[in-house]
């Protein structure tokens, strides 16, 4: 029985910024798992990966993360190209992986299941429904809003959204994804729409502008924390929601949990690769910014 269990593919990533190009492991599950590896929590990752990328799993395990692996013919391969200020990226999918199944997750229990689909077919709606019987489901919605066309990633609507979201407790989306999902331009209006579909906590990230969380009819304004240097934004959203869910599963209130996640994301952007700090590092960042 985990406090938090993340379900998602580890990817091969090619990351291109104005100053560098790197090839590394990636995906929601990779960044989310690394963000929690030094936190006081019972955490597990379920992933699908090809044998050729098993060293990524070995590295996670060596760093203390419990990983359950199911085989896949191929590993997802993403290319991320960022603008100069890191607020915008274009993506290509050079290779896709196998989807997750209900049978694979049959014997796994958690207080929170965090789902990190990267593409629309990664996690079927039936699996969301099944997991909701055993714990709260948290969903990073981005994968359901991605269609691959000639390797390029295009924004599309999620046709099964109304059916699926009634089983989801927490949704994370950025402002563009929220608009695609709801068809509504305003953030507050879009968040209310998701809540009317059954979502209990709507987390909307706004990059350098911070984030907004909507729950129980209340909007929480979460500030952004200025990083010392902006190096690599890949995985910042995953780091944010990892920090947020970590605090929520420990019983922390929404405002404080959101601020913790935002501070983690700020620390992550200061270096390439996943967050590798501690809870003490995050609390120090929070104190410095509140002085």
mmCIF file of N, CA and C in Angstrom, residues 5-11 26-30 32 45-47 76 78 100 113-120 122-123 128 131 137-144 146 172 238 241:
data_model
loop_
_atom_site.group_PDB
_atom_site.id
_atom_site.type_symbol
_atom_site.label_atom_id
_atom_site.label_comp_id
_atom_site.label_asym_id
_atom_site.label_seq_id
_atom_site.Cartn_x
_atom_site.Cartn_y
_atom_site.Cartn_z
ATOM 1 N N UNK A 5 1.284 6.435 -5.685
ATOM 2 C CA UNK A 5 1.803 5.574 -6.749
ATOM 3 C C UNK A 5 1.633 6.313 -8.065
ATOM 4 N N UNK A 6 2.719 6.499 -8.781
ATOM 5 C CA UNK A 6 2.669 7.137 -10.103
ATOM 6 C C UNK A 6 2.625 6.063 -11.179
ATOM 7 N N UNK A 7 1.778 6.278 -12.179
ATOM 8 C CA UNK A 7 1.661 5.356 -13.300
ATOM 9 C C UNK A 7 1.947 6.129 -14.578
ATOM 10 N N UNK A 8 3.010 5.747 -15.264
ATOM 11 C CA UNK A 8 3.359 6.462 -16.488
ATOM 12 C C UNK A 8 4.629 5.933 -17.114
ATOM 13 N N UNK A 9 4.813 6.241 -18.383
ATOM 14 C CA UNK A 9 5.998 5.789 -19.114
ATOM 15 C C UNK A 9 7.222 6.651 -18.799
ATOM 16 N N UNK A 10 8.352 5.999 -18.637
ATOM 17 C CA UNK A 10 9.627 6.708 -18.696
ATOM 18 C C UNK A 10 9.968 6.865 -20.173
ATOM 19 N N UNK A 11 10.468 8.026 -20.559
ATOM 20 C CA UNK A 11 10.739 8.292 -21.966
ATOM 21 C C UNK A 11 12.216 8.499 -22.241
ATOM 22 N N UNK A 26 13.147 10.879 -19.378
ATOM 23 C CA UNK A 26 12.155 11.917 -19.115
ATOM 24 C C UNK A 26 10.779 11.323 -18.920
ATOM 25 N N UNK A 27 9.776 12.162 -19.098
ATOM 26 C CA UNK A 27 8.392 11.755 -18.892
ATOM 27 C C UNK A 27 7.905 12.143 -17.509
ATOM 28 N N UNK A 28 6.594 12.271 -17.380
ATOM 29 C CA UNK A 28 5.984 12.610 -16.092
ATOM 30 C C UNK A 28 6.483 11.700 -14.983
ATOM 31 N N UNK A 29 6.481 10.401 -15.233
ATOM 32 C CA UNK A 29 6.843 9.449 -14.183
ATOM 33 C C UNK A 29 8.278 9.627 -13.712
ATOM 34 N N UNK A 30 9.186 9.967 -14.622
ATOM 35 C CA UNK A 30 10.601 10.141 -14.281
ATOM 36 C C UNK A 30 10.801 11.368 -13.400
ATOM 37 N N UNK A 32 8.475 13.140 -11.774
ATOM 38 C CA UNK A 32 7.651 13.006 -10.571
ATOM 39 C C UNK A 32 8.364 12.127 -9.546
ATOM 40 N N UNK A 45 6.522 3.580 -8.273
ATOM 41 C CA UNK A 45 6.305 3.904 -9.684
ATOM 42 C C UNK A 45 5.975 2.635 -10.449
ATOM 43 N N UNK A 46 4.965 2.704 -11.312
ATOM 44 C CA UNK A 46 4.665 1.626 -12.252
ATOM 45 C C UNK A 46 4.916 2.174 -13.650
ATOM 46 N N UNK A 47 5.775 1.506 -14.417
ATOM 47 C CA UNK A 47 6.128 2.022 -15.731
ATOM 48 C C UNK A 47 6.230 0.895 -16.755
ATOM 49 N N UNK A 76 8.848 5.262 -25.288
ATOM 50 C CA UNK A 76 8.422 6.541 -25.863
ATOM 51 C C UNK A 76 9.641 7.453 -26.062
ATOM 52 N N UNK A 78 10.603 11.355 -27.030
ATOM 53 C CA UNK A 78 10.134 12.724 -27.210
ATOM 54 C C UNK A 78 11.275 13.662 -27.577
ATOM 55 N N UNK A 100 -0.892 0.919 -20.777
ATOM 56 C CA UNK A 100 -1.078 0.200 -19.519
ATOM 57 C C UNK A 100 -2.421 -0.546 -19.556
ATOM 58 N N UNK A 113 -3.274 7.683 -6.588
ATOM 59 C CA UNK A 113 -2.672 7.245 -7.849
ATOM 60 C C UNK A 113 -2.486 8.482 -8.722
ATOM 61 N N UNK A 114 -1.247 8.791 -9.074
ATOM 62 C CA UNK A 114 -1.018 9.916 -9.981
ATOM 63 C C UNK A 114 -0.733 9.363 -11.373
ATOM 64 N N UNK A 115 -1.593 9.721 -12.332
ATOM 65 C CA UNK A 115 -1.488 9.205 -13.691
ATOM 66 C C UNK A 115 -0.805 10.237 -14.579
ATOM 67 N N UNK A 116 0.215 9.788 -15.302
ATOM 68 C CA UNK A 116 0.969 10.680 -16.171
ATOM 69 C C UNK A 116 0.989 10.212 -17.607
ATOM 70 N N UNK A 117 -0.179 10.130 -18.277
ATOM 71 C CA UNK A 117 -0.168 9.730 -19.689
ATOM 72 C C UNK A 117 0.570 10.763 -20.533
ATOM 73 N N UNK A 118 1.341 10.281 -21.483
ATOM 74 C CA UNK A 118 2.068 11.175 -22.385
ATOM 75 C C UNK A 118 1.370 11.309 -23.724
ATOM 76 N N UNK A 119 0.589 10.271 -24.067
ATOM 77 C CA UNK A 119 -0.201 10.270 -25.295
ATOM 78 C C UNK A 119 -1.581 9.694 -24.982
ATOM 79 N N UNK A 120 -2.547 9.966 -25.851
ATOM 80 C CA UNK A 120 -3.948 9.675 -25.564
ATOM 81 C C UNK A 120 -4.235 8.199 -25.294
ATOM 82 N N UNK A 122 -2.223 5.969 -23.774
ATOM 83 C CA UNK A 122 -1.383 5.384 -22.728
ATOM 84 C C UNK A 122 -2.189 4.695 -21.619
ATOM 85 N N UNK A 123 -3.260 5.371 -21.149
ATOM 86 C CA UNK A 123 -4.026 4.882 -20.007
ATOM 87 C C UNK A 123 -5.504 4.906 -20.362
ATOM 88 N N UNK A 128 -8.736 4.117 -15.288
ATOM 89 C CA UNK A 128 -9.041 5.207 -14.360
ATOM 90 C C UNK A 128 -10.192 4.806 -13.438
ATOM 91 N N UNK A 131 -8.986 2.157 -10.864
ATOM 92 C CA UNK A 131 -8.115 2.698 -9.823
ATOM 93 C C UNK A 131 -8.898 3.535 -8.815
ATOM 94 N N UNK A 137 -7.664 9.418 -7.479
ATOM 95 C CA UNK A 137 -6.935 9.483 -8.743
ATOM 96 C C UNK A 137 -6.559 10.934 -9.029
ATOM 97 N N UNK A 138 -5.273 11.151 -9.254
ATOM 98 C CA UNK A 138 -4.754 12.440 -9.701
ATOM 99 C C UNK A 138 -4.314 12.266 -11.148
ATOM 100 N N UNK A 139 -4.609 13.258 -11.983
ATOM 101 C CA UNK A 139 -4.337 13.121 -13.413
ATOM 102 C C UNK A 139 -3.677 14.362 -13.983
ATOM 103 N N UNK A 140 -2.514 14.172 -14.600
ATOM 104 C CA UNK A 140 -1.939 15.207 -15.459
ATOM 105 C C UNK A 140 -2.553 14.992 -16.830
ATOM 106 N N UNK A 141 -3.402 15.911 -17.245
ATOM 107 C CA UNK A 141 -4.276 15.683 -18.386
ATOM 108 C C UNK A 141 -3.572 15.822 -19.740
ATOM 109 N N UNK A 142 -2.320 16.303 -19.752
ATOM 110 C CA UNK A 142 -1.686 16.682 -21.009
ATOM 111 C C UNK A 142 -1.685 15.577 -22.064
ATOM 112 N N UNK A 143 -1.447 14.330 -21.663
ATOM 113 C CA UNK A 143 -1.346 13.258 -22.642
ATOM 114 C C UNK A 143 -2.627 13.008 -23.417
ATOM 115 N N UNK A 144 -3.767 13.207 -22.750
ATOM 116 C CA UNK A 144 -5.047 12.991 -23.420
ATOM 117 C C UNK A 144 -5.356 14.089 -24.433
ATOM 118 N N UNK A 146 -3.061 15.255 -26.603
ATOM 119 C CA UNK A 146 -1.994 15.211 -27.602
ATOM 120 C C UNK A 146 -2.316 14.211 -28.699
ATOM 121 N N UNK A 172 -4.416 18.160 -13.005
ATOM 122 C CA UNK A 172 -3.408 19.189 -13.273
ATOM 123 C C UNK A 172 -3.416 19.503 -14.763
ATOM 124 N N UNK A 238 5.654 18.523 -13.529
ATOM 125 C CA UNK A 238 5.653 17.242 -12.820
ATOM 126 C C UNK A 238 6.215 17.405 -11.412
ATOM 127 N N UNK A 241 3.464 19.226 -9.213
ATOM 128 C CA UNK A 241 2.356 18.389 -8.744
ATOM 129 C C UNK A 241 2.853 17.309 -7.782
#
